[in-house]
Amino acid sequence: MKRIAIIGAERGLGLGLSEELLRRGWHVTATARTMDDRADLQRLGQAFPDRLARGRVDVTDPAQARAFARRLAQGGLPLDAVFLVAGIWGALHQSMLDASEQEWTEVFHTNTVGPFRLARWLLPCLAPRGTVAFMSSHRASIAGNVEGGMELYRASKAALNMLSRGLYAELAPQGGSVLNIHPGWVATAMGTLDGTVQAEIDVATSVRGVADQLELGMGSGEHRYLDYRGEPLPW
């Protein structure tokens, strides 16, 4: 049985990916940011009582994140993969020029620093030749940025891609894999900006593709930046 920890699984893509992998026979440790956000995970746990474990971690809280990683490392069988899903869109204006210190700090701590830091702390939980996956975006592509805009979100995800590359350099000699996956433009609260814009695909379509790319990339020993359909993205 394959085992994974999914960080940021209380709603949207994280919740959908948790359910998809459970249906594929995985054992999933799924986390929520707060105690109040666990209702959907509790319902999922009723459907898969033997294969879903639940936890609480806020990636922007280093003490809480480190404590979670320690508990997981002490908890038993190693993980085949960890998937860092947690992320936010940030300020609606998305302008680095107009962003307050609080606005740019929040988006970078949630999308970049927090997930990457927790990924490092979770490395002792990984099995040999394990996989670290990050929910990235095609907006993180420097080569693909031909229209500008969306500065806060783009920069935070591009920084995550860069840090992921450094992580892969460390894991590659031991056969580890790193995946940065763009899930598509998905009908979630973040993907539609709370219903103000129209997304392209639904959650089920996205998470099926993301799960496929995870399973195909595991054990490859590669660092892949690609979308949910398996199409490579330019760095």
PDB file of C-alpha atoms in Angstrom:
ATOM      1  CA  MET A   1       0.000   0.000   0.000  1.00  0.00           C
ATOM      2  CA  LYS A   2       1.408   3.395  -0.993  1.00  0.00           C
ATOM      3  CA  ARG A   3       1.460   6.064   1.700  1.00  0.00           C
ATOM      4  CA  ILE A   4       1.286   9.851   1.348  1.00  0.00           C
ATOM      5  CA  ALA A   5       0.911  12.978   3.461  1.00  0.00           C
ATOM      6  CA  ILE A   6      -1.163  15.721   1.809  1.00  0.00           C
ATOM      7  CA  ILE A   7      -0.689  19.141   3.370  1.00  0.00           C
ATOM      8  CA  GLY A   8      -3.635  21.488   2.895  1.00  0.00           C
ATOM      9  CA  ALA A   9      -6.393  18.918   2.395  1.00  0.00           C
ATOM     10  CA  GLU A  10      -9.373  20.516   4.093  1.00  0.00           C
ATOM     11  CA  ARG A  11     -11.021  21.730   0.887  1.00  0.00           C
ATOM     12  CA  GLY A  12     -10.645  22.144  -2.863  1.00  0.00           C
ATOM     13  CA  LEU A  13      -7.754  20.394  -4.559  1.00  0.00           C
ATOM     14  CA  GLY A  14      -6.257  18.946  -1.391  1.00  0.00           C
ATOM     15  CA  LEU A  15      -9.534  17.368  -0.349  1.00  0.00           C
ATOM     16  CA  GLY A  16     -10.210  16.103  -3.870  1.00  0.00           C
ATOM     17  CA  LEU A  17      -6.724  14.633  -4.212  1.00  0.00           C
ATOM     18  CA  SER A  18      -7.057  12.907  -0.850  1.00  0.00           C
ATOM     19  CA  GLU A  19     -10.284  11.249  -1.952  1.00  0.00           C
ATOM     20  CA  GLU A  20      -8.874  10.293  -5.358  1.00  0.00           C
ATOM     21  CA  LEU A  21      -5.826   8.599  -3.851  1.00  0.00           C
ATOM     22  CA  LEU A  22      -7.916   6.847  -1.218  1.00  0.00           C
ATOM     23  CA  ARG A  23     -10.055   5.419  -4.010  1.00  0.00           C
ATOM     24  CA  ARG A  24      -6.852   4.202  -5.663  1.00  0.00           C
ATOM     25  CA  GLY A  25      -5.877   2.294  -2.536  1.00  0.00           C
ATOM     26  CA  TRP A  26      -3.411   4.683  -0.923  1.00  0.00           C
ATOM     27  CA  HIS A  27      -3.077   5.366   2.778  1.00  0.00           C
ATOM     28  CA  VAL A  28      -3.448   9.135   3.212  1.00  0.00           C
ATOM     29  CA  THR A  29      -2.480  11.451   6.047  1.00  0.00           C
ATOM     30  CA  ALA A  30      -4.432  14.623   5.299  1.00  0.00           C
ATOM     31  CA  THR A  31      -4.045  17.896   7.152  1.00  0.00           C
ATOM     32  CA  ALA A  32      -6.197  20.955   7.750  1.00  0.00           C
ATOM     33  CA  ARG A  33      -5.035  24.396   8.754  1.00  0.00           C
ATOM     34  CA  THR A  34      -7.434  24.820  11.683  1.00  0.00           C
ATOM     35  CA  MET A  35      -9.675  22.680  13.832  1.00  0.00           C
ATOM     36  CA  ASP A  36     -12.700  24.384  12.274  1.00  0.00           C
ATOM     37  CA  ASP A  37     -11.757  23.252   8.743  1.00  0.00           C
ATOM     38  CA  ARG A  38     -11.905  19.489   9.273  1.00  0.00           C
ATOM     39  CA  ALA A  39     -15.587  18.683   8.675  1.00  0.00           C
ATOM     40  CA  ASP A  40     -15.105  17.426   5.105  1.00  0.00           C
ATOM     41  CA  LEU A  41     -12.069  15.381   6.107  1.00  0.00           C
ATOM     42  CA  GLN A  42     -14.068  13.831   8.929  1.00  0.00           C
ATOM     43  CA  ARG A  43     -16.729  12.759   6.446  1.00  0.00           C
ATOM     44  CA  LEU A  44     -14.024  11.328   4.190  1.00  0.00           C
ATOM     45  CA  GLY A  45     -12.633   9.451   7.168  1.00  0.00           C
ATOM     46  CA  GLN A  46     -15.985   7.777   7.685  1.00  0.00           C
ATOM     47  CA  ALA A  47     -15.820   6.408   4.145  1.00  0.00           C
ATOM     48  CA  PHE A  48     -12.185   5.234   4.496  1.00  0.00           C
ATOM     49  CA  PRO A  49     -11.721   4.630   8.239  1.00  0.00           C
ATOM     50  CA  ASP A  50      -8.695   2.366   7.873  1.00  0.00           C
ATOM     51  CA  ARG A  51      -6.754   4.402   5.338  1.00  0.00           C
ATOM     52  CA  LEU A  52      -7.243   8.062   6.247  1.00  0.00           C
ATOM     53  CA  ALA A  53      -5.396   9.719   9.094  1.00  0.00           C
ATOM     54  CA  ARG A  54      -6.071  13.364   9.878  1.00  0.00           C
ATOM     55  CA  GLY A  55      -3.858  16.063  11.289  1.00  0.00           C
ATOM     56  CA  ARG A  56      -3.663  19.806  11.801  1.00  0.00           C
ATOM     57  CA  VAL A  57      -0.849  22.007  10.558  1.00  0.00           C
ATOM     58  CA  ASP A  58      -0.535  25.628   9.501  1.00  0.00           C
ATOM     59  CA  VAL A  59       2.465  25.829   7.167  1.00  0.00           C
ATOM     60  CA  THR A  60       3.040  29.471   8.161  1.00  0.00           C
ATOM     61  CA  ASP A  61       3.566  28.499  11.817  1.00  0.00           C
ATOM     62  CA  PRO A  62       7.094  27.015  12.043  1.00  0.00           C
ATOM     63  CA  ALA A  63       6.690  25.618  15.546  1.00  0.00           C
ATOM     64  CA  GLN A  64       3.456  23.858  14.631  1.00  0.00           C
ATOM     65  CA  ALA A  65       4.862  22.591  11.322  1.00  0.00           C
ATOM     66  CA  ARG A  66       8.016  21.205  12.912  1.00  0.00           C
ATOM     67  CA  ALA A  67       6.025  19.506  15.665  1.00  0.00           C
ATOM     68  CA  PHE A  68       3.764  17.902  13.056  1.00  0.00           C
ATOM     69  CA  ALA A  69       6.775  16.591  11.121  1.00  0.00           C
ATOM     70  CA  ARG A  70       8.261  15.119  14.278  1.00  0.00           C
ATOM     71  CA  ARG A  71       5.021  13.359  15.187  1.00  0.00           C
ATOM     72  CA  LEU A  72       4.715  11.961  11.686  1.00  0.00           C
ATOM     73  CA  ALA A  73       8.300  10.704  11.710  1.00  0.00           C
ATOM     74  CA  GLN A  74       7.615   8.865  14.963  1.00  0.00           C
ATOM     75  CA  GLY A  75       4.311   7.475  13.780  1.00  0.00           C
ATOM     76  CA  GLY A  76       5.306   4.311  11.986  1.00  0.00           C
ATOM     77  CA  LEU A  77       5.706   3.342   8.341  1.00  0.00           C
ATOM     78  CA  PRO A  78       7.623   5.679   6.004  1.00  0.00           C
ATOM     79  CA  LEU A  79       5.853   7.707   3.345  1.00  0.00           C
ATOM     80  CA  ASP A  80       6.216   7.103  -0.363  1.00  0.00           C
ATOM     81  CA  ALA A  81       5.348  10.738  -1.050  1.00  0.00           C
ATOM     82  CA  VAL A  82       4.489  14.061   0.504  1.00  0.00           C
ATOM     83  CA  PHE A  83       2.362  16.561  -1.400  1.00  0.00           C
ATOM     84  CA  LEU A  84       2.350  20.219  -0.386  1.00  0.00           C
ATOM     85  CA  VAL A  85      -0.963  21.638  -1.625  1.00  0.00           C
ATOM     86  CA  ALA A  86      -1.430  24.588   0.746  1.00  0.00           C
ATOM     87  CA  GLY A  87      -1.546  27.928  -1.037  1.00  0.00           C
ATOM     88  CA  ILE A  88      -3.453  31.181  -1.525  1.00  0.00           C
ATOM     89  CA  TRP A  89      -4.069  33.667  -4.338  1.00  0.00           C
ATOM     90  CA  GLY A  90      -3.172  36.651  -2.214  1.00  0.00           C
ATOM     91  CA  ALA A  91      -4.370  40.216  -2.613  1.00  0.00           C
ATOM     92  CA  LEU A  92      -6.844  40.686  -5.458  1.00  0.00           C
ATOM     93  CA  HIS A  93      -4.869  43.585  -6.937  1.00  0.00           C
ATOM     94  CA  GLN A  94      -1.776  41.305  -7.271  1.00  0.00           C
ATOM     95  CA  SER A  95       0.548  44.274  -7.661  1.00  0.00           C
ATOM     96  CA  MET A  96       3.980  44.268  -6.044  1.00  0.00           C
ATOM     97  CA  LEU A  97       3.906  48.058  -6.292  1.00  0.00           C
ATOM     98  CA  ASP A  98       0.627  48.368  -4.388  1.00  0.00           C
ATOM     99  CA  ALA A  99       1.096  45.449  -1.985  1.00  0.00           C
ATOM    100  CA  SER A 100       1.386  46.226   1.684  1.00  0.00           C
ATOM    101  CA  GLU A 101       4.047  44.474   3.706  1.00  0.00           C
ATOM    102  CA  GLN A 102       1.331  42.288   5.207  1.00  0.00           C
ATOM    103  CA  GLU A 103      -0.020  41.301   1.765  1.00  0.00           C
ATOM    104  CA  TRP A 104       3.253  40.207   0.203  1.00  0.00           C
ATOM    105  CA  THR A 105       4.435  38.578   3.422  1.00  0.00           C
ATOM    106  CA  GLU A 106       1.236  36.533   3.652  1.00  0.00           C
ATOM    107  CA  VAL A 107       1.399  35.205   0.094  1.00  0.00           C
ATOM    108  CA  PHE A 108       5.100  34.323   0.264  1.00  0.00           C
ATOM    109  CA  HIS A 109       4.842  32.687   3.666  1.00  0.00           C
ATOM    110  CA  THR A 110       1.832  30.613   2.575  1.00  0.00           C
ATOM    111  CA  ASN A 111       2.898  29.707  -0.976  1.00  0.00           C
ATOM    112  CA  THR A 112       6.684  29.546  -0.703  1.00  0.00           C
ATOM    113  CA  VAL A 113       8.384  29.612   2.678  1.00  0.00           C
ATOM    114  CA  GLY A 114       5.863  27.530   4.617  1.00  0.00           C
ATOM    115  CA  PRO A 115       5.451  24.650   2.134  1.00  0.00           C
ATOM    116  CA  PHE A 116       9.153  24.406   1.355  1.00  0.00           C
ATOM    117  CA  ARG A 117      10.202  24.539   4.987  1.00  0.00           C
ATOM    118  CA  LEU A 118       7.713  21.818   5.916  1.00  0.00           C
ATOM    119  CA  ALA A 119       8.814  19.702   2.945  1.00  0.00           C
ATOM    120  CA  ARG A 120      12.357  19.756   4.318  1.00  0.00           C
ATOM    121  CA  TRP A 121      11.180  18.818   7.797  1.00  0.00           C
ATOM    122  CA  LEU A 122       9.202  15.917   6.330  1.00  0.00           C
ATOM    123  CA  LEU A 123      12.199  14.399   4.537  1.00  0.00           C
ATOM    124  CA  PRO A 124      12.958  12.028   7.460  1.00  0.00           C
ATOM    125  CA  CYS A 125       9.463  10.594   6.971  1.00  0.00           C
ATOM    126  CA  LEU A 126      10.158   9.590   3.357  1.00  0.00           C
ATOM    127  CA  ALA A 127      10.990   6.080   2.238  1.00  0.00           C
ATOM    128  CA  PRO A 128      14.126   5.586   0.150  1.00  0.00           C
ATOM    129  CA  ARG A 129      13.594   6.982  -3.370  1.00  0.00           C
ATOM    130  CA  GLY A 130      10.599   8.895  -2.054  1.00  0.00           C
ATOM    131  CA  THR A 131       8.841  11.751  -3.818  1.00  0.00           C
ATOM    132  CA  VAL A 132       8.198  15.347  -2.814  1.00  0.00           C
ATOM    133  CA  ALA A 133       5.413  17.031  -4.799  1.00  0.00           C
ATOM    134  CA  PHE A 134       4.341  20.667  -4.781  1.00  0.00           C
ATOM    135  CA  MET A 135       1.144  22.143  -6.171  1.00  0.00           C
ATOM    136  CA  SER A 136       2.616  24.654  -8.562  1.00  0.00           C
ATOM    137  CA  SER A 137       1.102  26.717 -11.372  1.00  0.00           C
ATOM    138  CA  HIS A 138       1.771  27.488 -15.003  1.00  0.00           C
ATOM    139  CA  ARG A 139       1.886  31.073 -13.756  1.00  0.00           C
ATOM    140  CA  ALA A 140       5.208  30.174 -12.105  1.00  0.00           C
ATOM    141  CA  SER A 141       6.852  29.750 -15.515  1.00  0.00           C
ATOM    142  CA  ILE A 142       9.318  32.552 -16.229  1.00  0.00           C
ATOM    143  CA  ALA A 143       9.557  31.611 -19.899  1.00  0.00           C
ATOM    144  CA  GLY A 144       5.771  31.424 -20.106  1.00  0.00           C
ATOM    145  CA  ASN A 145       5.134  34.863 -18.619  1.00  0.00           C
ATOM    146  CA  VAL A 146       4.406  36.816 -21.787  1.00  0.00           C
ATOM    147  CA  GLU A 147       1.472  38.898 -20.571  1.00  0.00           C
ATOM    148  CA  GLY A 148       2.633  40.122 -17.152  1.00  0.00           C
ATOM    149  CA  GLY A 149       0.321  40.733 -14.212  1.00  0.00           C
ATOM    150  CA  MET A 150      -0.502  38.492 -11.254  1.00  0.00           C
ATOM    151  CA  GLU A 151       2.806  39.533  -9.733  1.00  0.00           C
ATOM    152  CA  LEU A 152       2.353  38.354  -6.147  1.00  0.00           C
ATOM    153  CA  TYR A 153       1.065  34.908  -7.052  1.00  0.00           C
ATOM    154  CA  ARG A 154       3.519  34.388  -9.945  1.00  0.00           C
ATOM    155  CA  ALA A 155       6.519  35.393  -7.888  1.00  0.00           C
ATOM    156  CA  SER A 156       5.572  33.214  -4.920  1.00  0.00           C
ATOM    157  CA  LYS A 157       5.120  30.118  -7.094  1.00  0.00           C
ATOM    158  CA  ALA A 158       8.231  30.820  -9.194  1.00  0.00           C
ATOM    159  CA  ALA A 159      10.216  31.051  -5.965  1.00  0.00           C
ATOM    160  CA  LEU A 160       8.754  27.720  -4.868  1.00  0.00           C
ATOM    161  CA  ASN A 161       9.846  26.163  -8.172  1.00  0.00           C
ATOM    162  CA  MET A 162      13.379  27.470  -7.674  1.00  0.00           C
ATOM    163  CA  LEU A 163      13.597  26.124  -4.131  1.00  0.00           C
ATOM    164  CA  SER A 164      12.215  22.806  -5.370  1.00  0.00           C
ATOM    165  CA  ARG A 165      15.079  22.604  -7.849  1.00  0.00           C
ATOM    166  CA  GLY A 166      17.572  22.949  -5.039  1.00  0.00           C
ATOM    167  CA  LEU A 167      15.768  20.271  -3.056  1.00  0.00           C
ATOM    168  CA  TYR A 168      15.965  17.932  -6.039  1.00  0.00           C
ATOM    169  CA  ALA A 169      19.728  18.474  -6.268  1.00  0.00           C
ATOM    170  CA  GLU A 170      19.965  17.107  -2.731  1.00  0.00           C
ATOM    171  CA  LEU A 171      17.574  14.182  -3.241  1.00  0.00           C
ATOM    172  CA  ALA A 172      18.741  13.067  -6.689  1.00  0.00           C
ATOM    173  CA  PRO A 173      21.877  11.189  -5.513  1.00  0.00           C
ATOM    174  CA  GLN A 174      19.604   8.957  -3.390  1.00  0.00           C
ATOM    175  CA  GLY A 175      17.126   8.442  -6.227  1.00  0.00           C
ATOM    176  CA  GLY A 176      14.532  10.893  -4.924  1.00  0.00           C
ATOM    177  CA  SER A 177      12.012  12.620  -7.176  1.00  0.00           C
ATOM    178  CA  VAL A 178      10.498  16.114  -7.069  1.00  0.00           C
ATOM    179  CA  LEU A 179       7.323  17.110  -8.898  1.00  0.00           C
ATOM    180  CA  ASN A 180       5.910  20.592  -9.448  1.00  0.00           C
ATOM    181  CA  ILE A 181       2.408  20.077 -10.833  1.00  0.00           C
ATOM    182  CA  HIS A 182       0.047  22.660 -12.319  1.00  0.00           C
ATOM    183  CA  PRO A 183      -3.496  21.412 -11.593  1.00  0.00           C
ATOM    184  CA  GLY A 184      -5.199  23.408 -14.316  1.00  0.00           C
ATOM    185  CA  TRP A 185      -7.600  26.285 -13.859  1.00  0.00           C
ATOM    186  CA  VAL A 186      -9.945  24.572 -11.461  1.00  0.00           C
ATOM    187  CA  ALA A 187     -13.408  25.422 -10.135  1.00  0.00           C
ATOM    188  CA  THR A 188     -12.358  25.938  -6.512  1.00  0.00           C
ATOM    189  CA  ALA A 189     -12.852  28.988  -4.320  1.00  0.00           C
ATOM    190  CA  MET A 190      -9.331  30.145  -5.169  1.00  0.00           C
ATOM    191  CA  GLY A 191      -9.548  29.193  -8.851  1.00  0.00           C
ATOM    192  CA  THR A 192     -12.720  31.225  -9.356  1.00  0.00           C
ATOM    193  CA  LEU A 193     -11.781  34.007  -6.896  1.00  0.00           C
ATOM    194  CA  ASP A 194     -14.824  33.049  -4.864  1.00  0.00           C
ATOM    195  CA  GLY A 195     -17.075  32.743  -7.883  1.00  0.00           C
ATOM    196  CA  THR A 196     -16.142  35.979  -9.651  1.00  0.00           C
ATOM    197  CA  VAL A 197     -14.432  34.290 -12.641  1.00  0.00           C
ATOM    198  CA  GLN A 198     -15.131  31.129 -14.626  1.00  0.00           C
ATOM    199  CA  ALA A 199     -12.734  28.179 -14.320  1.00  0.00           C
ATOM    200  CA  GLU A 200     -11.913  25.700 -17.100  1.00  0.00           C
ATOM    201  CA  ILE A 201     -12.177  22.310 -15.361  1.00  0.00           C
ATOM    202  CA  ASP A 202     -13.790  20.772 -12.301  1.00  0.00           C
ATOM    203  CA  VAL A 203     -12.005  19.402  -9.258  1.00  0.00           C
ATOM    204  CA  ALA A 204     -12.564  15.746 -10.212  1.00  0.00           C
ATOM    205  CA  THR A 205     -10.896  16.195 -13.620  1.00  0.00           C
ATOM    206  CA  SER A 206      -7.955  18.015 -12.082  1.00  0.00           C
ATOM    207  CA  VAL A 207      -7.239  15.613  -9.245  1.00  0.00           C
ATOM    208  CA  ARG A 208      -7.473  12.565 -11.492  1.00  0.00           C
ATOM    209  CA  GLY A 209      -4.775  14.090 -13.659  1.00  0.00           C
ATOM    210  CA  VAL A 210      -2.663  15.225 -10.721  1.00  0.00           C
ATOM    211  CA  ALA A 211      -2.868  11.735  -9.188  1.00  0.00           C
ATOM    212  CA  ASP A 212      -1.851  10.215 -12.532  1.00  0.00           C
ATOM    213  CA  GLN A 213       1.221  12.461 -12.756  1.00  0.00           C
ATOM    214  CA  LEU A 214       2.134  11.704  -9.157  1.00  0.00           C
ATOM    215  CA  GLU A 215       2.004   7.968  -9.759  1.00  0.00           C
ATOM    216  CA  LEU A 216       3.899   8.241 -13.053  1.00  0.00           C
ATOM    217  CA  GLY A 217       6.600  10.468 -11.543  1.00  0.00           C
ATOM    218  CA  MET A 218       7.214   8.477  -8.375  1.00  0.00           C
ATOM    219  CA  GLY A 219      10.514   6.641  -8.475  1.00  0.00           C
ATOM    220  CA  SER A 220      11.572   8.373 -11.689  1.00  0.00           C
ATOM    221  CA  GLY A 221      14.509  10.064 -10.019  1.00  0.00           C
ATOM    222  CA  GLU A 222      13.590  13.223 -11.953  1.00  0.00           C
ATOM    223  CA  HIS A 223      12.466  16.763 -11.277  1.00  0.00           C
ATOM    224  CA  ARG A 224       9.379  17.407 -13.386  1.00  0.00           C
ATOM    225  CA  TYR A 225       7.460  20.638 -13.901  1.00  0.00           C
ATOM    226  CA  LEU A 226       4.276  19.711 -15.730  1.00  0.00           C
ATOM    227  CA  ASP A 227       0.524  20.076 -15.807  1.00  0.00           C
ATOM    228  CA  TYR A 228      -2.196  17.655 -14.763  1.00  0.00           C
ATOM    229  CA  ARG A 229      -2.316  16.193 -18.289  1.00  0.00           C
ATOM    230  CA  GLY A 230       1.387  15.351 -18.249  1.00  0.00           C
ATOM    231  CA  GLU A 231       2.402  18.243 -20.518  1.00  0.00           C
ATOM    232  CA  PRO A 232       5.861  19.630 -19.563  1.00  0.00           C
ATOM    233  CA  LEU A 233       5.955  23.321 -18.673  1.00  0.00           C
ATOM    234  CA  PRO A 234       8.847  25.668 -19.508  1.00  0.00           C
ATOM    235  CA  TRP A 235      10.806  26.822 -16.486  1.00  0.00           C
TER     236      TRP A 235
END
